[in-house]
Coordinates of C-alpha atoms in Angstrom, one line a residue:
X238 CA 80.6 36.0 17.4
X239 CA 80.6 38.6 21.2
X240 CA 82.2 36.6 24.2
X241 CA 82.1 37.6 27.3
X242 CA 84.9 39.8 28.9
X243 CA 85.6 37.7 32.1
X244 CA 84.8 34.2 33.2
X245 CA 85.4 33.2 36.9
X246 CA 88.2 31.3 38.3
X247 CA 88.6 27.4 36.2
X248 CA 86.0 25.4 38.3
X249 CA 84.8 21.8 37.0
X250 CA 81.3 22.6 38.2
X251 CA 78.8 24.8 39.5
X252 CA 75.3 25.4 40.5
X253 CA 73.2 29.2 40.8
X254 CA 70.3 29.9 42.9
X255 CA 68.2 32.3 44.7
X256 CA 69.0 30.5 47.9
X257 CA 72.1 30.2 50.2
X258 CA 70.9 27.4 51.9
X259 CA 70.2 25.7 48.9
X260 CA 73.0 26.2 46.6
X261 CA 75.1 24.8 49.2
X262 CA 73.5 21.7 49.5
X263 CA 74.1 21.4 46.0
X264 CA 77.5 22.5 46.1
X265 CA 77.8 19.4 47.9
X266 CA 76.4 17.3 46.4
X267 CA 78.7 17.6 43.1
X268 CA 81.4 17.9 45.7
X269 CA 79.8 14.0 46.5
X270 CA 80.3 12.9 42.8
X271 CA 77.1 14.2 41.8
X272 CA 75.1 14.8 38.5
X273 CA 74.3 17.9 37.8
X274 CA 70.2 16.3 37.8
X275 CA 71.7 15.4 41.6
X276 CA 72.6 18.6 42.6
X277 CA 69.5 19.9 41.2
X278 CA 67.5 17.6 42.8
X279 CA 68.8 18.7 46.4
X280 CA 68.8 22.3 45.6
X281 CA 65.7 22.1 44.9
X282 CA 64.6 19.9 48.2
X283 CA 66.0 22.6 50.0
X284 CA 64.7 25.4 48.4
X285 CA 61.4 23.6 49.4
X286 CA 61.9 23.9 52.8
X287 CA 63.3 27.6 53.1
X288 CA 61.7 29.2 50.4
X289 CA 58.1 28.2 51.7
X290 CA 55.9 30.2 48.9
X291 CA 58.3 29.8 46.4
X292 CA 57.9 25.8 45.8
X293 CA 58.2 22.8 47.2
X294 CA 56.9 19.2 46.9
X295 CA 53.0 20.5 46.3
X296 CA 54.2 22.0 43.7
X297 CA 55.0 21.9 40.0
X298 CA 57.8 22.6 37.3
X299 CA 60.1 22.6 34.0
X300 CA 63.5 20.5 34.2
X301 CA 65.5 20.7 30.9
X302 CA 68.5 18.3 30.7
X303 CA 71.5 18.3 28.3
X304 CA 73.5 15.1 28.8
X305 CA 76.7 14.7 26.4
X306 CA 77.4 11.3 27.8
X307 CA 74.8 9.5 25.9
X308 CA 73.8 12.4 23.6
X309 CA 70.1 12.7 25.7
X310 CA 68.1 16.2 25.4
X311 CA 64.6 16.3 26.6
X312 CA 62.7 18.3 28.5
X313 CA 60.8 17.3 31.8
X314 CA 57.8 18.2 32.3
X315 CA 55.6 18.4 35.8
X316 CA 53.3 20.5 35.5
X317 CA 50.5 20.2 37.3
X318 CA 46.9 19.2 36.3
X319 CA 43.1 20.1 37.0
X320 CA 41.6 17.1 39.4
X321 CA 39.2 15.3 37.2
X322 CA 36.6 16.7 39.3
X323 CA 36.7 19.6 37.7
X324 CA 34.0 20.7 34.8
X325 CA 34.7 24.0 31.9
X326 CA 32.4 26.5 33.4
X327 CA 32.3 25.4 37.3
X328 CA 33.5 28.8 37.9
X329 CA 31.3 30.5 35.5
X330 CA 28.9 32.4 37.8
X331 CA 31.5 33.7 40.2
X332 CA 34.0 35.5 37.8
X333 CA 34.3 38.7 38.6
X334 CA 37.0 39.5 36.7
X335 CA 41.1 39.5 35.7
X336 CA 43.6 40.1 38.3
X337 CA 44.8 43.8 37.8
X338 CA 47.9 42.7 36.6
X339 CA 47.1 39.6 34.6
X340 CA 48.3 37.1 37.6
X341 CA 45.0 35.2 37.7
X342 CA 41.4 35.6 38.0
X343 CA 38.4 37.1 40.8
X344 CA 36.4 34.8 41.9
X345 CA 33.2 35.8 44.6
X346 CA 34.0 35.2 47.4
X347 CA 38.0 34.5 46.1
X348 CA 36.8 30.8 46.1
X349 CA 39.8 29.7 44.2
X350 CA 43.0 31.7 45.5
X351 CA 42.6 30.8 48.6
X352 CA 41.8 26.7 49.9
X353 CA 41.6 23.2 49.1
X354 CA 39.6 24.1 45.3
X355 CA 42.9 25.9 44.4
X356 CA 44.8 23.0 44.7
X357 CA 45.9 21.1 41.1
X358 CA 47.5 17.9 41.7
X359 CA 51.3 18.5 42.3
X360 CA 53.8 16.9 39.6
X361 CA 57.4 18.4 41.3
X362 CA 57.9 15.1 42.4
X363 CA 56.7 12.8 39.2
X364 CA 59.2 14.7 37.4
X365 CA 62.1 14.7 40.4
X366 CA 61.8 11.0 40.3
X367 CA 61.6 10.8 36.5
X368 CA 65.1 13.4 36.3
X369 CA 67.0 10.9 39.2
X370 CA 65.8 7.5 37.4
X371 CA 67.3 8.7 34.1
X372 CA 70.2 11.4 35.0
X373 CA 71.1 10.4 38.9
X374 CA 74.2 9.2 40.4
X375 CA 74.0 9.0 43.6
X376 CA 71.2 7.6 45.9
X377 CA 67.9 9.4 46.4
X378 CA 68.0 9.3 49.8
X379 CA 71.4 11.3 49.6
X380 CA 69.2 14.1 48.0
X381 CA 66.8 14.4 50.8
X382 CA 69.6 15.0 53.7
X383 CA 71.1 18.4 53.5
X384 CA 66.4 19.3 53.5
X385 CA 65.8 17.2 55.8
X386 CA 68.5 18.5 58.0
X387 CA 67.3 22.4 56.9
X388 CA 63.9 21.8 58.6
X389 CA 64.9 19.6 62.0
X390 CA 67.6 22.4 62.6
X391 CA 66.1 25.5 61.2
X392 CA 66.8 28.5 59.4
X393 CA 67.1 32.1 59.1
X394 CA 64.8 33.9 57.6
X395 CA 66.0 35.6 54.7
X396 CA 65.3 38.9 53.3
X397 CA 63.7 38.0 50.5
X398 CA 61.8 35.4 52.0
X399 CA 60.1 38.1 54.7
X400 CA 59.3 40.7 52.0
X401 CA 57.1 37.7 50.5
X402 CA 55.5 36.7 53.9
X403 CA 54.4 41.0 54.2
X404 CA 53.5 41.4 50.8
X405 CA 49.9 42.8 50.2
X406 CA 48.8 42.0 47.0
X407 CA 45.0 43.2 47.2
X408 CA 45.1 45.9 44.5
X409 CA 45.6 43.1 41.8
X410 CA 42.4 41.4 43.1
X411 CA 44.6 38.3 45.6
X412 CA 44.9 38.3 49.0
X413 CA 47.4 39.3 51.5
X414 CA 50.7 36.9 52.1
X415 CA 50.3 37.1 54.8
X416 CA 46.4 35.4 55.3
X417 CA 47.6 32.6 53.2
X418 CA 50.1 31.8 56.4
X419 CA 47.8 32.2 58.9
X420 CA 45.4 29.9 56.2
X421 CA 45.7 26.8 58.8
X422 CA 47.2 25.8 62.1
X423 CA 50.6 24.6 60.8
X424 CA 51.2 27.6 58.7
X425 CA 50.2 29.7 61.7
X426 CA 52.3 27.9 64.0
X427 CA 55.5 27.6 61.2
X428 CA 55.4 31.3 59.9
X429 CA 53.8 33.4 62.0
X430 CA 55.1 35.4 65.1
X431 CA 53.1 35.1 68.4
X432 CA 51.2 38.7 67.3
X433 CA 50.4 37.7 64.1
X434 CA 52.6 38.7 62.1
X435 CA 54.4 37.3 59.6
X436 CA 58.2 36.5 60.5
X437 CA 60.9 39.5 59.7
X438 CA 64.4 38.7 58.6
X439 CA 66.3 36.6 61.3
X440 CA 62.8 34.7 62.7
X441 CA 64.5 30.9 63.2
X442 CA 61.6 28.6 61.2
X443 CA 62.0 24.8 62.3
X444 CA 59.5 22.4 60.4
X445 CA 59.9 18.5 62.3
X446 CA 56.6 18.1 60.3
X447 CA 58.6 18.6 57.2
X448 CA 61.3 16.8 58.0
X449 CA 59.8 13.8 58.8
X450 CA 57.5 14.0 55.4
X451 CA 60.9 14.2 53.5
X452 CA 62.3 11.3 55.5
X453 CA 59.4 9.4 54.5
X454 CA 60.0 10.3 50.2
X455 CA 63.9 9.8 51.2
X456 CA 62.8 6.0 52.4
X457 CA 59.6 5.0 50.9
X458 CA 60.2 7.0 47.2
X459 CA 57.6 9.2 45.3
X460 CA 55.0 6.8 45.6
X461 CA 55.1 7.7 49.6
X462 CA 53.3 11.2 48.4
X463 CA 51.3 10.3 45.1
X464 CA 49.5 6.6 46.8
X465 CA 51.3 5.7 50.5
X466 CA 50.6 7.7 53.7
X467 CA 51.4 10.9 52.6
X468 CA 48.5 11.5 49.8
X469 CA 46.0 9.6 52.2
X470 CA 46.6 12.7 54.6
X471 CA 46.3 15.0 51.2
X472 CA 43.2 13.3 50.3
X473 CA 41.7 13.5 54.0
X474 CA 42.6 17.3 54.2
X475 CA 40.7 17.7 51.6
X476 CA 38.0 15.8 52.2
X477 CA 36.9 17.8 55.0
X478 CA 36.9 20.8 53.5
X479 CA 35.5 20.6 50.1
X480 CA 38.6 20.3 48.3
X481 CA 38.7 19.0 44.6
X482 CA 42.2 17.1 44.2
X483 CA 41.0 12.7 44.7
X484 CA 43.5 9.9 45.3
X485 CA 42.6 8.6 41.8
X486 CA 44.0 11.8 40.8
X487 CA 47.5 11.7 42.4
X488 CA 48.0 8.2 41.4
X489 CA 47.5 8.8 38.0
X490 CA 50.3 11.5 37.6
X491 CA 53.0 10.8 35.3
X492 CA 55.7 13.4 34.6
X493 CA 56.1 14.0 30.3
X494 CA 59.1 14.0 28.5
X495 CA 59.4 16.4 25.6
X496 CA 61.6 17.0 23.7
X497 CA 63.0 21.0 23.6
X498 CA 61.4 24.0 21.5
X499 CA 65.0 25.0 19.3
X500 CA 65.5 28.0 16.9
X501 CA 68.3 29.9 15.8
X502 CA 69.3 33.2 16.9
X503 CA 73.0 34.7 14.9
X504 CA 74.0 31.5 14.5
X505 CA 73.5 29.9 17.9
X506 CA 70.6 27.4 18.7
X507 CA 69.1 28.3 21.5
X508 CA 66.2 25.2 23.8
X509 CA 63.2 26.2 26.0
X510 CA 60.2 24.0 27.2
X511 CA 57.5 23.5 24.8
X512 CA 53.7 24.2 25.7
X513 CA 52.2 24.2 28.0
X514 CA 55.7 25.8 28.9
X515 CA 56.8 29.4 27.8
X516 CA 59.7 28.6 25.8
X517 CA 57.6 29.4 22.7
X518 CA 57.6 33.1 24.0
X519 CA 60.8 33.6 24.3
X520 CA 61.3 31.9 21.1
X521 CA 59.4 33.6 19.3
X522 CA 60.7 36.7 20.6
X523 CA 64.1 36.5 19.4
X524 CA 62.9 34.8 15.8
X525 CA 61.8 38.7 15.6
X526 CA 64.7 40.2 17.1
X527 CA 67.3 38.3 14.8
X528 CA 65.8 40.4 11.9
X529 CA 66.9 44.0 14.3
X530 CA 70.7 45.4 14.5
X531 CA 69.9 45.9 18.2
X532 CA 73.4 47.0 19.2
X533 CA 73.5 49.8 16.6
X534 CA 70.3 50.5 18.3
X535 CA 72.7 51.2 22.0
X536 CA 71.6 49.4 24.6
X537 CA 68.2 50.1 26.6
X538 CA 68.4 53.6 24.5
X539 CA 64.8 54.3 24.1
X540 CA 64.5 53.0 20.0
X541 CA 66.1 49.6 21.9
X542 CA 63.3 49.5 24.0
X543 CA 60.7 50.1 21.6
X544 CA 61.7 47.0 19.1
X545 CA 62.4 44.7 22.1
X546 CA 59.0 45.8 23.6
X547 CA 57.1 45.5 20.7
X548 CA 58.3 42.2 20.0
X549 CA 57.2 41.8 23.6
X550 CA 53.6 42.5 23.4
X551 CA 53.5 40.1 19.6
X552 CA 54.8 37.4 21.9
X553 CA 52.3 37.9 24.8
X554 CA 49.6 38.6 22.7
X555 CA 49.6 35.3 20.4
X556 CA 50.0 32.9 23.5
X557 CA 47.2 34.5 24.9
X558 CA 45.3 33.9 21.7
X559 CA 47.1 30.3 20.6
X560 CA 49.0 28.5 23.3
X561 CA 46.8 25.8 26.0
X562 CA 47.4 22.6 27.1
X563 CA 48.4 20.9 23.6
X564 CA 46.6 18.0 24.8
X565 CA 43.8 20.4 24.0
X566 CA 44.3 23.1 21.6
X567 CA 47.0 22.4 19.0
X568 CA 49.5 25.8 19.5
X569 CA 50.2 26.8 16.1
X570 CA 54.4 26.5 16.5
X571 CA 55.7 26.4 12.9
X572 CA 53.3 29.6 12.0
X573 CA 54.6 32.1 14.4
X574 CA 58.2 30.4 14.2
X575 CA 58.4 30.8 10.4
X576 CA 60.3 33.0 8.8
X577 CA 57.2 34.5 6.8
X578 CA 55.4 35.6 10.0
X579 CA 58.9 36.9 12.1
X580 CA 59.5 39.3 9.1
X581 CA 56.5 40.5 8.9
X582 CA 55.8 41.0 13.1
X583 CA 59.3 42.9 12.3
X584 CA 58.0 45.0 9.5
X585 CA 55.1 45.8 12.1
X586 CA 57.8 46.7 14.3
X587 CA 59.9 48.9 11.3
X588 CA 56.4 51.4 10.4
X589 CA 56.0 52.4 14.0
X590 CA 53.0 50.5 14.5
X591 CA 52.1 49.9 18.4
X592 CA 50.5 46.5 18.6
X593 CA 47.6 46.3 21.9
X594 CA 48.3 44.0 24.4
X595 CA 45.7 44.3 27.5
X596 CA 47.2 41.5 29.1
X597 CA 49.8 38.6 29.5
X598 CA 48.3 36.1 32.1
X599 CA 50.6 33.2 33.5
X600 CA 51.8 31.4 36.6
X601 CA 52.5 33.3 39.9
X602 CA 55.5 35.1 40.0
X603 CA 56.9 33.6 43.2
X604 CA 58.3 30.6 41.8
X605 CA 62.1 29.8 42.0
X606 CA 65.1 28.4 39.9
X607 CA 68.2 26.0 39.8
X608 CA 71.0 25.8 37.1
X609 CA 73.6 23.4 36.9
X610 CA 76.7 22.3 35.2
X611 CA 78.6 19.5 36.5
X612 CA 82.2 17.7 35.4
X613 CA 81.2 15.4 32.4
X614 CA 79.7 18.3 31.1
X615 CA 75.3 17.4 31.8
X616 CA 74.0 20.9 31.7
X617 CA 70.4 21.7 33.9
X618 CA 68.0 24.3 33.9
X619 CA 65.2 23.4 36.4
X620 CA 62.6 26.1 37.3
X621 CA 59.3 25.2 39.6
X622 CA 56.9 27.1 41.6
X623 CA 53.3 26.9 43.9
X624 CA 51.6 28.8 41.4
X625 CA 49.3 31.3 43.6
X626 CA 50.3 29.5 47.2
X627 CA 47.1 28.1 48.3
X628 CA 48.2 28.5 51.8
X629 CA 46.5 25.3 53.1
X630 CA 49.4 22.9 54.3
X631 CA 47.7 19.4 55.0
X632 CA 47.8 18.6 58.8
X633 CA 51.0 17.2 59.9
X634 CA 53.0 17.3 56.9
X635 CA 55.0 20.6 57.1
X636 CA 54.6 21.3 53.1
X637 CA 52.1 24.1 51.5
X638 CA 50.0 22.9 48.4
X639 CA 49.8 25.1 45.2
X640 CA 47.5 27.2 44.1
X641 CA 47.3 26.6 40.3
X642 CA 43.5 26.9 39.5
X643 CA 43.7 30.2 40.0
X644 CA 45.7 30.1 36.6
X645 CA 43.0 29.1 34.5
X646 CA 40.6 31.2 33.0
X647 CA 37.4 30.5 34.9
X648 CA 35.4 31.3 30.8
X649 CA 34.4 28.6 29.3
X650 CA 35.9 28.6 25.7
X651 CA 39.3 29.6 25.9
X652 CA 43.2 28.1 25.2
X653 CA 43.2 28.3 28.8
X654 CA 39.5 27.5 30.5
X655 CA 38.9 25.0 33.3
X656 CA 39.1 20.9 32.3
X657 CA 39.5 18.0 33.9
X658 CA 43.3 16.6 33.3
X659 CA 44.1 20.2 31.4
X660 CA 47.8 21.2 32.0
X661 CA 48.3 25.1 32.2
X662 CA 49.8 27.6 30.4
X663 CA 53.3 28.1 32.7
X664 CA 55.4 30.7 32.0
X665 CA 58.6 29.0 33.1
X666 CA 61.0 29.1 30.5
X667 CA 64.5 26.9 31.4
X668 CA 66.8 27.7 28.9
X669 CA 69.7 26.3 27.4
X670 CA 72.2 27.8 24.2
X671 CA 74.2 26.3 22.6
X672 CA 77.0 26.6 19.9
X673 CA 77.0 23.6 17.5
X674 CA 76.3 20.3 19.6
X675 CA 78.5 22.2 22.7
X676 CA 76.3 24.0 25.4
X677 CA 77.2 27.6 25.9
X678 CA 74.7 29.3 28.4
X679 CA 72.3 27.3 31.1
X680 CA 69.4 29.9 32.2
X681 CA 66.5 30.3 34.3
X682 CA 64.3 32.7 36.1
X683 CA 61.8 32.8 38.3
X684 CA 58.2 35.8 38.1
X685 CA 55.0 34.7 35.9
X686 CA 54.8 37.0 33.0
X687 CA 58.3 38.4 33.3
X688 CA 60.2 35.2 33.0
X689 CA 60.2 35.4 29.5
X690 CA 61.3 39.2 29.1
X691 CA 63.7 39.1 32.1
X692 CA 64.8 35.5 30.1
X693 CA 64.8 37.0 26.7
X694 CA 67.1 40.2 27.9
X695 CA 69.8 38.1 30.1
X696 CA 70.4 36.1 26.5
X697 CA 70.2 39.7 24.2
X698 CA 73.2 40.5 27.0
X699 CA 75.0 37.9 26.8
X700 CA 74.8 36.8 22.9
X701 CA 74.3 40.3 21.5
X702 CA 76.2 42.6 23.6
X703 CA 79.0 40.4 25.1
X704 CA 78.2 40.6 28.8
X705 CA 79.4 37.6 31.2
X706 CA 76.4 36.1 32.7
X707 CA 76.5 38.5 36.1
X708 CA 76.7 41.1 34.3
X709 CA 73.6 39.9 31.7
X710 CA 71.5 39.3 35.1
X711 CA 72.3 42.6 36.5
X712 CA 71.4 44.9 33.8
X713 CA 68.5 46.9 34.2
X714 CA 65.5 45.2 32.4
X715 CA 62.3 46.8 31.6
X716 CA 58.7 44.7 30.5
X717 CA 56.1 45.0 28.1
X718 CA 53.6 42.6 29.1
X719 CA 51.1 45.0 28.8
X720 CA 50.5 48.2 26.5
X721 CA 52.1 49.4 29.5
X722 CA 55.9 49.7 29.0
X723 CA 57.3 48.8 32.5
X724 CA 61.4 50.4 33.4
X725 CA 63.4 49.8 36.0
X726 CA 64.2 52.4 38.6
X727 CA 67.6 52.2 37.1
X728 CA 66.8 53.1 33.0
X729 CA 67.2 57.0 33.4
X730 CA 64.5 59.7 32.8
X731 CA 65.6 61.1 30.0
X732 CA 64.8 57.2 27.7
X733 CA 61.7 57.5 30.0
X734 CA 61.0 60.6 28.1
X735 CA 62.1 59.2 24.6
X736 CA 59.6 56.3 24.9
X737 CA 57.0 58.7 26.0
X738 CA 58.1 61.2 23.2
X739 CA 57.0 58.0 20.8
X740 CA 54.0 57.7 22.8
X741 CA 54.4 55.1 25.1
X742 CA 52.6 55.2 28.4
X743 CA 55.6 54.8 30.8
X744 CA 55.6 53.0 34.5
X745 CA 58.4 53.3 36.6
X746 CA 59.6 50.4 39.3
X747 CA 60.8 51.5 42.4
X748 CA 62.8 48.6 42.5
X749 CA 66.5 48.6 41.3
X750 CA 66.1 44.6 39.9
X751 CA 62.5 44.3 39.2
X752 CA 60.7 42.0 36.4
X753 CA 61.3 38.6 37.3
X754 CA 64.8 37.4 38.7
X755 CA 67.2 35.0 35.8
X756 CA 70.0 33.1 37.3
X757 CA 72.5 31.2 35.2
X758 CA 75.8 29.8 33.8
X759 CA 78.6 30.4 30.7
X760 CA 80.4 27.5 29.7
X761 CA 82.2 29.1 27.3
X762 CA 85.3 27.3 26.7
X763 CA 84.4 25.0 29.6
X764 CA 84.6 28.3 31.5
X765 CA 81.9 28.6 33.8
X766 CA 80.9 31.9 34.8
X767 CA 77.4 32.1 36.8
X768 CA 75.4 35.1 37.8
X769 CA 72.6 35.5 40.2
X770 CA 70.2 38.6 39.9
X771 CA 71.0 40.9 43.1
X772 CA 67.4 41.0 43.6
X773 CA 67.2 37.8 45.3
X774 CA 69.7 36.7 47.9
X775 CA 71.4 33.6 45.7
X776 CA 74.6 33.1 44.8
X777 CA 77.4 30.7 41.7
X778 CA 79.0 28.1 43.6
X779 CA 81.9 26.4 42.3
X780 CA 83.3 23.0 42.7
X781 CA 86.6 21.5 41.3
X782 CA 89.5 22.8 38.9

C-alpha cells in the first residue's frame, strides 16, 4: 500500500482549520489537556466569530468522532430542519428557476434568500452539546473562552473573509454578500465601512454583542439558545418580520447520532456521514473508481480526469434522484454501493459513454471545517455552515442566522422538497479513513456541491498516489457537478485540449485553488501530518512531542 513520502516533526496531537485564530484556539485547548472534541468545539466557536458568513451558532453541521478509549465511532448530526409552519407548496407559485450554479433556487422577490423566511431551525449548538457530553474533558465554559475574547477584543479581516464580503453572485441568481451584510442595522455596524462598502483586509471587527451571547451560552449551556433569552430574541425578531421559525421549533430540536456510512477502498475503510449528509456521494465514487487502475492513467491526465469526472457525474445524478431526508425518502444505499451497480457504472465509463448531468444541488459553498487528533488517539472531523447566509442578525445578539431554506426545492414531490421538520441533503462530509481498526486520516472540506469532489481527490491523492496531506490538498483539482468539466488554472492547457478532443466542454477557472477547500491530517504509524488548502488562510498546528 502507498504511504506518504514524508511527515512533519513528531507531535502527539494536531488540529487544522482554515482560520488562524481558530486553529490557535483549538491548539490551546489541546495543550490544556482537552480532548480532540474539546479542541474542535473551541475552534468551531472561534470560527463563528472570525468567519461570520461561513458558520456560527445560528448554523448547522455534521461531525464524525472515533474514540479508541471506548471504541465509540459515531456521526453527530446537527443538520437544520424546516420550521413546523412550512408546507410543500408554500413557494411553488413564486418559483422562477434553479440558480445557475446549482446552489439553491430563485424565487420571485428573493423571498427565501434574504430575510427571516430563509431561516431553518439551527442545529449546530445541539450537536456541540451532544459531542461535549459524550467526549469532552474540559469544562464547557473553557471551550467558549477564546471565541468570547476574539469577539470582545476584535479581529482583523483576513484575505478570504474580505473576498467573501465582496462576492457578488448576481450572475447565479443570488444577492451580493454586501446586501446580506447590510440587511440589518447590526450587520451594517459590524461589517460595513462608513461609506457602506464591506470591510477590507486589515479592518478591525469588534462584536461585544456576540461576546455577551457566547458568555451566556458558556454560563447557562445551549438551553440559553433553544429555550432561554437568546431564543426569545430570535423568535421576537421572527414575529416582527414575518419569519417562519417558532419557539417550538427551537425547543424541540435535538441532535441525532448515527452509525457512519462505510465502504472499502483498496483495502482501507473509508467512513463518512450517512444521508442526509453527503457521505453517500464520496462512497459511491470510491466504489466505482476502485475498479480502475488510476495510477496507470497518470495523475490529472485527460484520461484520468475523464474517468474520475464520469464517476462524479454518476454519483451526483444518483444523489439528485434518490437522496433526501431518510425520514421522508428511504435512500437505496445498498443498491448504490453494491458490487453489481459499481461494476455497471465502471463498464459505462469504460465504454466511453458520457453521463448527462444538468446540476448537482447542495448547501452553500461558504462553509468551514476543522479536523483534530489528540494524544489519546481520538480523531474528529467537523464541517459546519450557515448554508446560504440569511443576513439576519437578531438585534443585540451579534450572530447571523442560517438561510438554509434556500436549499429546499420549492417544487413539491421531489426528494429535496419542503416539508415541516425535514432535513435537506447537505454536501458536508467529514471523513475518516482506517487501516483495520486504526485511523490513518481525518479530512473535511467546505465548498457546497464541490465538497464531495474535493474530498474524493484528496483521498485519491493520498491513497492511490502516496501524497502527503499537504500535497494532497494542494494538488490541482477539477470538478464535474454538471455536464461541464471545471478545471483549476494549474491544469495544463494540453490536458484541456485532450478532454475537449474527447467531446467534453471544459471550463477553466481563473483560480489556482478552486473547488472547495479540503483540510486534513494523516496518522501513518501515529506520525501526524496536516494539510491546509492554500486558498484559505489557515494552517495545521501540532501539540506535544
